CSV table of C-alpha atoms and ligand atoms in Angstrom, one decimal:
chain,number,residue,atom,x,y,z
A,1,UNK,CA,-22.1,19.4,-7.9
A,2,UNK,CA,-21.0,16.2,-6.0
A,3,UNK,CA,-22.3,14.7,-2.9
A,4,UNK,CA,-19.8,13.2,0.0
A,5,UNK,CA,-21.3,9.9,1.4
A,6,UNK,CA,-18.9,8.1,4.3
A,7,UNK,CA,-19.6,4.5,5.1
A,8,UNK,CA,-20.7,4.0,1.9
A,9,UNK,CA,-18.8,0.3,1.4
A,10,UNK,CA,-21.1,-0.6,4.3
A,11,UNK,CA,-24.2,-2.4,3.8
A,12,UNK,CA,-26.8,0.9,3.4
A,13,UNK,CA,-24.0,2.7,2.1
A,14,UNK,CA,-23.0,1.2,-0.3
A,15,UNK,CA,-27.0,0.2,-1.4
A,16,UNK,CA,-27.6,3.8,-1.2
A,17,UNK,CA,-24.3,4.7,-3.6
A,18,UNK,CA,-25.9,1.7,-6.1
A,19,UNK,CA,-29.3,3.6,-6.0
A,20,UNK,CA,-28.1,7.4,-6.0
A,21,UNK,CA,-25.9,5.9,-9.3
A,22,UNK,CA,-28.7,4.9,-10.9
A,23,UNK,CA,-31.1,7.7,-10.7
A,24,UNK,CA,-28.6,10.8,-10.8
A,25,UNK,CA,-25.3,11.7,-12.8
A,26,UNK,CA,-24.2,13.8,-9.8
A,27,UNK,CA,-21.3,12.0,-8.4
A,28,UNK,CA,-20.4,10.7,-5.1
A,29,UNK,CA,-17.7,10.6,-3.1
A,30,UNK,CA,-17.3,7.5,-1.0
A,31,UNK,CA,-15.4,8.1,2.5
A,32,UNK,CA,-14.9,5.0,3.9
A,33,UNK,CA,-12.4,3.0,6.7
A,34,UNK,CA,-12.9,-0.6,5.6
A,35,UNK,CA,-13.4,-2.0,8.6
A,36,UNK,CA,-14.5,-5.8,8.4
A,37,UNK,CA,-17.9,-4.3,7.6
A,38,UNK,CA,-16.5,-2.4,4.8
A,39,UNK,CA,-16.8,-4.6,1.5
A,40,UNK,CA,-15.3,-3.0,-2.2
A,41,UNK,CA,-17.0,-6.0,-4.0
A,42,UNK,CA,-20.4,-4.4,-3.1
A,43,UNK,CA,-19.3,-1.7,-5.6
A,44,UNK,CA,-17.8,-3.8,-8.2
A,45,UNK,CA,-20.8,-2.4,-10.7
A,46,UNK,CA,-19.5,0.7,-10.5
A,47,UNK,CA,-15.6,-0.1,-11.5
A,48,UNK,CA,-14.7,2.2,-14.2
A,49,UNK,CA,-17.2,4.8,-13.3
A,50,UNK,CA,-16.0,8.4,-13.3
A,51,UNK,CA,-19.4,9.3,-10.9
A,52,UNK,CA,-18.0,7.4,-8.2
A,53,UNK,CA,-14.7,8.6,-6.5
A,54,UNK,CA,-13.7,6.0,-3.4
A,55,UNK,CA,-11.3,7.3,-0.9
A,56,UNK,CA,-10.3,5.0,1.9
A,57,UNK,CA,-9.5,7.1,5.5
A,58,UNK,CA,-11.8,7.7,8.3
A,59,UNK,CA,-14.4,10.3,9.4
A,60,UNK,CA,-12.4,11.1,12.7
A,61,UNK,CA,-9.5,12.4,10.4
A,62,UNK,CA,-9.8,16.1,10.2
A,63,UNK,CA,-7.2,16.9,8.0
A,64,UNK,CA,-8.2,14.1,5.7
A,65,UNK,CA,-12.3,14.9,5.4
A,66,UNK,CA,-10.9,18.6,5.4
A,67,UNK,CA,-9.2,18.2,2.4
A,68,UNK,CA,-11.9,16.3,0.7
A,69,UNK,CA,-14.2,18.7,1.1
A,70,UNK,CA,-12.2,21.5,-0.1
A,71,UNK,CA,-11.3,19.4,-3.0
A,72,UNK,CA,-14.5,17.9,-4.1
A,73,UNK,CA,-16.9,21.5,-2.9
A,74,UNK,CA,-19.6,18.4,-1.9
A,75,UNK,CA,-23.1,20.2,-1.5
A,76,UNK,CA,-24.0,17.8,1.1
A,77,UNK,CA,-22.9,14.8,3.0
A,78,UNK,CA,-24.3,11.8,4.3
A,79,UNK,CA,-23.0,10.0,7.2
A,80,UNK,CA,-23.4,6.5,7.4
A,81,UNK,CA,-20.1,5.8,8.8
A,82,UNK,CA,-20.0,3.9,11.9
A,83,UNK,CA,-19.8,0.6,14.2
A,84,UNK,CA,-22.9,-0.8,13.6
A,85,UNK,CA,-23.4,-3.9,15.8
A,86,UNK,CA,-24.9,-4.4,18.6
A,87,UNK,CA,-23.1,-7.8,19.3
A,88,UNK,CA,-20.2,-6.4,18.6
A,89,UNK,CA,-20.3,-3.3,21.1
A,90,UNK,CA,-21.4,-5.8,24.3
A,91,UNK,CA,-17.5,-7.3,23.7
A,92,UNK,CA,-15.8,-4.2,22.9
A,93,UNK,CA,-17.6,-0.7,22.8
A,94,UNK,CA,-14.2,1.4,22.1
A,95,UNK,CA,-14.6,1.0,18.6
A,96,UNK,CA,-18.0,2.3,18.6
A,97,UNK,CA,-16.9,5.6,21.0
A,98,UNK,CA,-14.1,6.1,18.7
A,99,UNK,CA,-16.1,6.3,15.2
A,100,UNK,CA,-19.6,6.6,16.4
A,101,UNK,CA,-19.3,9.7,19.2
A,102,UNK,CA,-15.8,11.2,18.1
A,103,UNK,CA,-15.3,10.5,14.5
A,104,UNK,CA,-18.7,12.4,14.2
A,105,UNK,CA,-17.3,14.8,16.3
A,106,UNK,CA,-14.5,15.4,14.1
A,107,UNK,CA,-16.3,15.3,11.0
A,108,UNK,CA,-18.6,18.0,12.3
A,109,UNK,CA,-16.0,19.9,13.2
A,110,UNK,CA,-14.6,19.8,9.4
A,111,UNK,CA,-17.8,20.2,7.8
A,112,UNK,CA,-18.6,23.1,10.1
A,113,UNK,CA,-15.3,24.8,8.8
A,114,UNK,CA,-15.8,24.0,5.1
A,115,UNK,CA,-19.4,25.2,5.4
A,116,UNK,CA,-18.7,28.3,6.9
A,117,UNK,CA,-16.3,29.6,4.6
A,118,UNK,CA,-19.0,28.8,1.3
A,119,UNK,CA,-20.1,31.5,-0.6
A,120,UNK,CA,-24.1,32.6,0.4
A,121,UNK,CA,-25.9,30.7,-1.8
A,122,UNK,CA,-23.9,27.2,-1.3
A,123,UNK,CA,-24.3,27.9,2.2
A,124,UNK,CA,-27.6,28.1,2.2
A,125,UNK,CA,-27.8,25.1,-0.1
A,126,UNK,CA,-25.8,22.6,1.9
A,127,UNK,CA,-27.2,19.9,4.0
A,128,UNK,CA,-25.7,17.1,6.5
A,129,UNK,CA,-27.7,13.9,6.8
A,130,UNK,CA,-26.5,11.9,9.7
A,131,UNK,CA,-28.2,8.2,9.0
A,132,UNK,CA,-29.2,6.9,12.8
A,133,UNK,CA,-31.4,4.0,14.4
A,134,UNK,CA,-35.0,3.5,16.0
A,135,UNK,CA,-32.3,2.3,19.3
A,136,UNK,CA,-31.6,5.5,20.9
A,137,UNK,CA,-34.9,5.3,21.4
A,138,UNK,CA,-34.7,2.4,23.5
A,139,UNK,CA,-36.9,-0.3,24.4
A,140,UNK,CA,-41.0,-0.6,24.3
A,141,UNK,CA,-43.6,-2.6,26.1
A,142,UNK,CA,-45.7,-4.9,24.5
A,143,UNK,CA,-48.6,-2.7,23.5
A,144,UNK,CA,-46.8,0.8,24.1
A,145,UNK,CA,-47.4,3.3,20.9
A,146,UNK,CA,-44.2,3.3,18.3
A,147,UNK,CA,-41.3,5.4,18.3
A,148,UNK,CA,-42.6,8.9,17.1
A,149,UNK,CA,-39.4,11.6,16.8
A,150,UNK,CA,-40.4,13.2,20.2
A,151,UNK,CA,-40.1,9.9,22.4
A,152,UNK,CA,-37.2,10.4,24.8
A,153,UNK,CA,-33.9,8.8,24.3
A,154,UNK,CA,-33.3,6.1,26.4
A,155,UNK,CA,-30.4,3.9,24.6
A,156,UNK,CA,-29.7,0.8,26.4
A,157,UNK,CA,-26.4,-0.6,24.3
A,158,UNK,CA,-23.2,0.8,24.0
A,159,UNK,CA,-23.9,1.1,20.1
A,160,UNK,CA,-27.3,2.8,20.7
A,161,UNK,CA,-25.6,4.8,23.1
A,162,UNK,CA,-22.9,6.0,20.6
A,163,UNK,CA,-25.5,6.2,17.8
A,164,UNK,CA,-27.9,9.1,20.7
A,165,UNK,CA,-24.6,10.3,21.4
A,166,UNK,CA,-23.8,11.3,17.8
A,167,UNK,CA,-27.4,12.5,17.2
A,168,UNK,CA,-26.9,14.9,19.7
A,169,UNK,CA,-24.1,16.5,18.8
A,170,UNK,CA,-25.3,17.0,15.4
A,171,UNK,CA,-28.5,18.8,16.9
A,172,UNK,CA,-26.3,20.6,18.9
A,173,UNK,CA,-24.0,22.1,15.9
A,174,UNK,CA,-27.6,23.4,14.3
A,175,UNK,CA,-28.8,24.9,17.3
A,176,UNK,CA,-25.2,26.3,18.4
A,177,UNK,CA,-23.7,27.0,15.3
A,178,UNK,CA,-26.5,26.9,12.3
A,179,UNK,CA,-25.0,23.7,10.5
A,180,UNK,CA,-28.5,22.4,8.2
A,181,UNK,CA,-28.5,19.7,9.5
A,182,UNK,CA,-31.1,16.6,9.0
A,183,UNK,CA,-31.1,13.0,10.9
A,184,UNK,CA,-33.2,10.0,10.3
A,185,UNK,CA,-33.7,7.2,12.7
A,186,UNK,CA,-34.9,4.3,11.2
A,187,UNK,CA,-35.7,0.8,12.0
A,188,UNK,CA,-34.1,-2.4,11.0
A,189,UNK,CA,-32.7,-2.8,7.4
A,190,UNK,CA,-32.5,-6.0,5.3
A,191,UNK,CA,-31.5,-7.1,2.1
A,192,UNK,CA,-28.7,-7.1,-0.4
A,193,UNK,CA,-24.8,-6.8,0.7
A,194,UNK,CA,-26.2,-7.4,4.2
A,195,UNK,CA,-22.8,-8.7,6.5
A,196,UNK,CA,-23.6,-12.0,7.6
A,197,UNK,CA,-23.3,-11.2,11.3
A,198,UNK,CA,-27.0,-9.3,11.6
A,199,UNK,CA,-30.3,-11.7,11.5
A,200,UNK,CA,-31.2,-11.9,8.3
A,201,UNK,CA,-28.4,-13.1,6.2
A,202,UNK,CA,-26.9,-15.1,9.6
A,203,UNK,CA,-30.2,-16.8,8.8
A,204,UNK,CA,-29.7,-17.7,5.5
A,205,UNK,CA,-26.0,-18.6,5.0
A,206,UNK,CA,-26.6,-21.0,8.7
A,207,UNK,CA,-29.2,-22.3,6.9
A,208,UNK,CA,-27.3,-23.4,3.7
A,209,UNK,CA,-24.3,-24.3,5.5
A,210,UNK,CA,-26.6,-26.5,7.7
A,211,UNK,CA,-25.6,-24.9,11.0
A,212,UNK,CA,-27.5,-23.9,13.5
A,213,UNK,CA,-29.7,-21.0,13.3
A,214,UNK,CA,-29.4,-19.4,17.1
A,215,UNK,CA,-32.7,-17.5,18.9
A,216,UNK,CA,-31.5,-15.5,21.0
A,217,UNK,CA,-33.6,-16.0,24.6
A,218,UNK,CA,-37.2,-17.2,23.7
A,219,UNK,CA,-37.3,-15.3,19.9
A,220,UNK,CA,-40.4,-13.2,20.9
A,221,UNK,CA,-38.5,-10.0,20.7
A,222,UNK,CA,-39.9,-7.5,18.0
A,223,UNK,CA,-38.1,-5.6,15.2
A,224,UNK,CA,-39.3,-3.2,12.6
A,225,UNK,CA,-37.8,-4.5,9.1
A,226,UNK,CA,-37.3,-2.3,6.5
A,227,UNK,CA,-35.9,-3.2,2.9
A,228,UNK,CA,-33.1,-1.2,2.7
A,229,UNK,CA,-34.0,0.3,-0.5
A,230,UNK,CA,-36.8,1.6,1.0
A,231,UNK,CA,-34.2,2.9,3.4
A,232,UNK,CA,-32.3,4.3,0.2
A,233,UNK,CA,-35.0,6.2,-1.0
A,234,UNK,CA,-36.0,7.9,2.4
A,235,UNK,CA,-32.9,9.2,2.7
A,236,UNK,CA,-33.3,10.8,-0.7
A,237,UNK,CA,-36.4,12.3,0.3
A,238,UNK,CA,-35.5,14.1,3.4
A,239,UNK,CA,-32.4,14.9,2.0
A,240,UNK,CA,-34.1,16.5,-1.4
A,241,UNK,CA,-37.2,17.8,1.3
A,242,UNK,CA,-36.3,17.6,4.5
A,243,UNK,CA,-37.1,20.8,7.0
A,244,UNK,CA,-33.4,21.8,8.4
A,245,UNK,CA,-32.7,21.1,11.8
A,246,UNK,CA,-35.6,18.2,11.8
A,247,UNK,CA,-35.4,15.0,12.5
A,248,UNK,CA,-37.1,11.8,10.8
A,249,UNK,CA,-38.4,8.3,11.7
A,250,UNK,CA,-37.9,5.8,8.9
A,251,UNK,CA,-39.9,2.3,9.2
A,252,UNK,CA,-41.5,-0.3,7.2
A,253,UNK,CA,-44.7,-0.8,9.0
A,254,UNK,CA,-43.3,-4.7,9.6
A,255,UNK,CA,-43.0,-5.0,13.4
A,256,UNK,CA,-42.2,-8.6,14.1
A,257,UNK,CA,-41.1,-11.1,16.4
A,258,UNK,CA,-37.7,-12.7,16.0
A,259,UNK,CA,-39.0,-16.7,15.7
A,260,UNK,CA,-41.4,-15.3,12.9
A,261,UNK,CA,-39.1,-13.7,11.1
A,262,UNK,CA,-36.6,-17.4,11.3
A,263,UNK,CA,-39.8,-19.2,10.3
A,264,UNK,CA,-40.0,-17.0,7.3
A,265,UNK,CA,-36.4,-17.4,6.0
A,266,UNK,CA,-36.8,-20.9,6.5
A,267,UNK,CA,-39.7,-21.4,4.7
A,268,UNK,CA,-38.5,-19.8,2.0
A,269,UNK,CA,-35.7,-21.6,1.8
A,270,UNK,CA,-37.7,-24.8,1.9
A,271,UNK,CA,-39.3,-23.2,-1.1
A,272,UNK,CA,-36.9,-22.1,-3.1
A,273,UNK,CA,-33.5,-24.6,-2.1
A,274,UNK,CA,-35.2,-27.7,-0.6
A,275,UNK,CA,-32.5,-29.1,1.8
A,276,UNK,CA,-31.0,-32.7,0.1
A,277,UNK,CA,-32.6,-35.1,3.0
A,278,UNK,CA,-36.3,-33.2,3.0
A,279,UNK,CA,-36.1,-31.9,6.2
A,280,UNK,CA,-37.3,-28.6,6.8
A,281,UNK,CA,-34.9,-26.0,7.6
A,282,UNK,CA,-36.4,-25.2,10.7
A,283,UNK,CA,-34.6,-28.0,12.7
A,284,UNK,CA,-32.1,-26.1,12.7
A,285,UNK,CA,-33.3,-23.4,15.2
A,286,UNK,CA,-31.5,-23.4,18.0
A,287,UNK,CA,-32.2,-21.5,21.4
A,288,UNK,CA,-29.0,-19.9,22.7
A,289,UNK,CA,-28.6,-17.8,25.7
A,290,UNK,CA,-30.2,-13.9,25.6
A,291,UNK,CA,-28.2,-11.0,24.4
A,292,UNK,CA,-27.4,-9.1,28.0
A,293,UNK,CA,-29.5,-5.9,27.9
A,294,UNK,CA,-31.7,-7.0,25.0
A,295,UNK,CA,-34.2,-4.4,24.0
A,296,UNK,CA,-37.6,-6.2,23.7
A,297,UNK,CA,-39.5,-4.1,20.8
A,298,UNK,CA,-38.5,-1.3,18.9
A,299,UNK,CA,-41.5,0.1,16.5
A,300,UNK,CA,-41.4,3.3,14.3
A,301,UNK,CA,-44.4,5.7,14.2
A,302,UNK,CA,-43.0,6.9,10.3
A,303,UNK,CA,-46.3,9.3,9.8
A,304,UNK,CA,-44.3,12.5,9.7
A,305,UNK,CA,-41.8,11.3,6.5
A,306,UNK,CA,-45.1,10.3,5.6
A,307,UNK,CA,-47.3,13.6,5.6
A,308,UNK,CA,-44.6,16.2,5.3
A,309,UNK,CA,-42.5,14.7,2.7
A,310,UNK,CA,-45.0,11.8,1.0
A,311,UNK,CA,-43.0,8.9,1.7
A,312,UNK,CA,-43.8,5.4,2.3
A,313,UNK,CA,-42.2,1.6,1.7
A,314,UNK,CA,-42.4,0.2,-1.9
A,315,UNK,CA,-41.9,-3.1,-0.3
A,316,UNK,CA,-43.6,-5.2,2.1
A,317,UNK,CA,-42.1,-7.9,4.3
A,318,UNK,CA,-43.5,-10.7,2.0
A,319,UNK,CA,-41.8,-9.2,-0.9
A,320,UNK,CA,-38.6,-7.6,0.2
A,321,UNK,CA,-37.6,-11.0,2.3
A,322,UNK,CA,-38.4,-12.8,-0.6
A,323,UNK,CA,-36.1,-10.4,-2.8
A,324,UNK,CA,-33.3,-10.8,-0.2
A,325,UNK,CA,-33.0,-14.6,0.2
A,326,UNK,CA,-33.2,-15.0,-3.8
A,327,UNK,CA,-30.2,-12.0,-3.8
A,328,UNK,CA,-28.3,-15.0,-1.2
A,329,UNK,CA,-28.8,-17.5,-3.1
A,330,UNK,CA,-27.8,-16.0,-6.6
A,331,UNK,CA,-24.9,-14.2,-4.7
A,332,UNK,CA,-23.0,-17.0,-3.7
A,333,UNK,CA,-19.8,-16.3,-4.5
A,334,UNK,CA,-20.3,-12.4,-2.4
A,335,UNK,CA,-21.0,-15.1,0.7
A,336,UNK,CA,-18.3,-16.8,0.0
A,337,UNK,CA,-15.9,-14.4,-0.2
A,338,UNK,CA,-17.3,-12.7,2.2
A,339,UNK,CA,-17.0,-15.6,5.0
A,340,UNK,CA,-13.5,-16.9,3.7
A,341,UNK,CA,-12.4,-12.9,4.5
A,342,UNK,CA,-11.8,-13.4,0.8
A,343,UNK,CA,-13.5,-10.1,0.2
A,344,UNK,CA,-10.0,-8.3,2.0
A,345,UNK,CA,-7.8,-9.6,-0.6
A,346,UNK,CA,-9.6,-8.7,-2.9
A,347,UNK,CA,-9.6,-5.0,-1.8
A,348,UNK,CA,-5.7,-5.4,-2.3
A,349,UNK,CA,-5.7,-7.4,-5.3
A,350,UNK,CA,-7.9,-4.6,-7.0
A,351,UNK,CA,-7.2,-1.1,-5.3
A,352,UNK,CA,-3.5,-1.9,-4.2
A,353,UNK,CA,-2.9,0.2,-0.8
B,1,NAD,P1,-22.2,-1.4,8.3
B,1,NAD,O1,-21.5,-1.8,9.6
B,1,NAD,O2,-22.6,-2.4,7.3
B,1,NAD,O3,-21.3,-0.4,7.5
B,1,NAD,C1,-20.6,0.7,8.1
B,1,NAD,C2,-19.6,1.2,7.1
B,1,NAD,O4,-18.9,2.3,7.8
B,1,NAD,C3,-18.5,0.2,6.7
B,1,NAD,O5,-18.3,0.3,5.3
B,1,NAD,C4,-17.3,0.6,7.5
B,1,NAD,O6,-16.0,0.3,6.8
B,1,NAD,C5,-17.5,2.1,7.6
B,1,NAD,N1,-16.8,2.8,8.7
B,1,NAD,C6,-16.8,2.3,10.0
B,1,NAD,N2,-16.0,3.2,10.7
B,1,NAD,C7,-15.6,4.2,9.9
B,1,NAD,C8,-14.8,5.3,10.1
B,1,NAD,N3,-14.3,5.6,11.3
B,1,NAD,N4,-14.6,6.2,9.1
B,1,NAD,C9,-15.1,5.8,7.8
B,1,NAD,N5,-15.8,4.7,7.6
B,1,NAD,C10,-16.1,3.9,8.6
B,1,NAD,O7,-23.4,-0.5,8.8
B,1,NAD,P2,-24.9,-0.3,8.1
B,1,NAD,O8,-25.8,-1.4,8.5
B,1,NAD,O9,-24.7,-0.1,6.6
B,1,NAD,O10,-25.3,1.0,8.8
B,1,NAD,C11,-25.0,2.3,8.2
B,1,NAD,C12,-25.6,3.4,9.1
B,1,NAD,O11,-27.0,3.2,9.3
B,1,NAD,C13,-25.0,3.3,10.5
B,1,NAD,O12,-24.8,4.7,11.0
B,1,NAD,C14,-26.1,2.7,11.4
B,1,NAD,O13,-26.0,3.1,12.7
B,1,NAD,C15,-27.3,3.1,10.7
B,1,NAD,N6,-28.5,2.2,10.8
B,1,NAD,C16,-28.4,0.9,10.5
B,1,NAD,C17,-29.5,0.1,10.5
B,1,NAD,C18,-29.4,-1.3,10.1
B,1,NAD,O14,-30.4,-2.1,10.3
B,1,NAD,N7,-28.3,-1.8,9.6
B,1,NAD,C19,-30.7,0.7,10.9
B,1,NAD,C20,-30.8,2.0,11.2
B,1,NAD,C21,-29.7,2.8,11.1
B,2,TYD,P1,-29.5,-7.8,14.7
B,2,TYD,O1,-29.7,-8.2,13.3
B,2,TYD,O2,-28.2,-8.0,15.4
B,2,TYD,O3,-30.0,-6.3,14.8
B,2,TYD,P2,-30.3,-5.4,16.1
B,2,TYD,O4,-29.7,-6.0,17.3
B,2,TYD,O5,-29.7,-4.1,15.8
B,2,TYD,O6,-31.8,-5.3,16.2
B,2,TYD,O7,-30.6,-8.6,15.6
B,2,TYD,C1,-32.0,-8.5,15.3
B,2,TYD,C2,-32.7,-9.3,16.3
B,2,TYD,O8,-32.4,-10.7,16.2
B,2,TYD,C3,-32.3,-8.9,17.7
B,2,TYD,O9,-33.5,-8.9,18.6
B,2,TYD,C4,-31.3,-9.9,18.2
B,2,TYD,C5,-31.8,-11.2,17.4
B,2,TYD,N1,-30.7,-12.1,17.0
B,2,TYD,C6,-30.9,-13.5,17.3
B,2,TYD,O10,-31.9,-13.9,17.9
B,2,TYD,N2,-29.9,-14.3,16.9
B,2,TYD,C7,-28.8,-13.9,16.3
B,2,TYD,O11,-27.9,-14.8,16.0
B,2,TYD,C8,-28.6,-12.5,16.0
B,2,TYD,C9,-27.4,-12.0,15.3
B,2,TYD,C10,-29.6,-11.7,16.4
């Protein structure tokens, strides 16, 4: 028994290989581009390990995931391959078409071939989880109810767009052509191997660089947060549990407001690496011009993973920020590397082509 994981060098991805490592023998399979999000030295723990098979290529390669799957007989995959910034889609969403609506497409249409030529039982057995995000749900009001999973989809970025694209086209293969299927749409993630681009670990290495630590419009706009571990072992769960066909809200109970969550960091900081002049870090904060199309809220309504499937957060904000900006801080040289682009050599220096 295996499972086949793709973006798994990614920042959940490769947290959920990490986790999955260190509960089960069953090994994974790790499908993954490297794009600039994709980072080997996430996995470095695991050099040597026969449990954990990496395979660089990409999801929208038919023949490629084809022949993994007929190689490795995975009982089920999970899909966190994709473009994955926001940012990042405003100045160029073909990226996030290509991966996020047809390399889902063309994994589906492997999977649904491999699938359908198991033996009963397997066949019965086998699950897809497709990992997706509170966005597709689009933006709330100030004191509208959270995200529950029947809220329509109403994506307002070209990644959240991608991201409700791909969700519907893996409800569509169960309805159309009996794939068990599961999806999760969960709010925002933090903590280890996070890429400095997102929030939370911009935050941190700004801070410590003494740069500016840039709000977009006027900072009141409101996250969920989720440790991603927390993330980890949902996924688990509705993988292990999950009804076929169903889909599930992850969130941490954390809804937030951007300036709180810069106040936070920095007081930490203040805490834990006083800066050398005394100053708090918060002089840093800098107001810089709004994201175009900026969702105001997101917030998750997780009740269902809750009743049906027993789930909830270990951590709360308090303690999983506090976790993350210690990981930083005693994860220097991952920063480093990461910002010198030091971490792509290294994939040469180490795995050669
Ligand atoms: P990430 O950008 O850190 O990692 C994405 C990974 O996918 C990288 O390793 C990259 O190399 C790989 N990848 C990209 N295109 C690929 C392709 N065509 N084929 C194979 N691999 C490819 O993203 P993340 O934050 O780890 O997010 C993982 C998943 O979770 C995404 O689907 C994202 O939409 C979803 N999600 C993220 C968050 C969050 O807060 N980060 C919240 C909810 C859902
Ligand atoms: P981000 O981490 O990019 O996640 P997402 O856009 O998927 O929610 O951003 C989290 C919030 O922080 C979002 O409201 C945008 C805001 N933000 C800033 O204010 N400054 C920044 O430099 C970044 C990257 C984000």
């Amino acid at each position: 028994m295996s499972i086949l994981v793709t973006g798994g060098a990614g920042f959940i991805g490769s947290n959920f290989v990490l986790d999955w490592l260190a509960q089960s023998d069953e090994p994974v399979i790790n499908l993954d581009k490297l794009t600039y999000a994709g980072n080997l030295e996430n996995l470095v723990s695991l050099r040597g390990d026969t449990r954990h098979v990496f395979v660089h290529g990409d999801i929208g390669d038919f023949d490629r995931v084809s022949q993994l799957l007929a190689e490795h007989q995975p009982r089920a995959l999970i899909n966190f391959a994709a473009e994955s910034h926001v940012d990042r889609s405003i100045h160029g969403p073909g990226d996030f078409i290509a991966t996020n609506i047809v390399g889902t497409f063309q994994l589906l249409e492997a999977v649904r071939a491999y699938w359908g030529g198991l033996a009963d039982e397997a066949r019965a057995d086998f699950r897809l989880l497709h990992v997706s995000t509170d966005e597709v749900y689009g933006s709330l009001g100030k004191d509208d109810p959270a995200f529950t999973e029947t809220n329509r989809y109403e994506p307002n970025s070209p990644y959240s767009a991608s991201k409700a694209a791909s969700d519907h086209l893996v409800r569509a293969y169960h309805h159309t052509y009996g794939l068990p299927v599961l999806t999760t749409n969960c709010s925002n993630n933090y903590g280890p191997y996070h890429f400095p681009e997102k929030l939370i670990p911009l935050l941190i290495v700004n801070s410590l660089a003494g740069k500016p630590l840039p709000v977009y419009g006027d900072g009141q706009q409101v996250r969920d947060w989720l440790y991603v571990k927390d993330h980890c072992s949902a996924i688990r769960r509705v993988l292990a549990d999950g009804r076929v066909g169903e889909t599930y809200n992850v969130g941490g109970w954390n809804e937030k407001p951007n300036l709180e969550i810069v106040h936070t960091v920095c007081a930490l900081l203040d805490e834990l690496r006083p800066r050398a002049d005394g100053q708090p870090y918060s002089t840093q904060i800098t107001y810089v011009t709004d994201r175009p199309g900026h969702d105001r809220r997101y917030a998750i309504d997780a009740r269902k993973l809750e009743q049906e499937l027993g789930w909830r957060p270990a951590e709360t904000f308090a303690s999983g920020i506090r976790k993350t900006v210690v990981w930083y801080l005693e994860n220097q040289p991952w920063v480093n590397n990461v910002l010198s682009g030091g971490y792509r050599d290294w994939v040469a220096k180490h795995y050669g082509n």
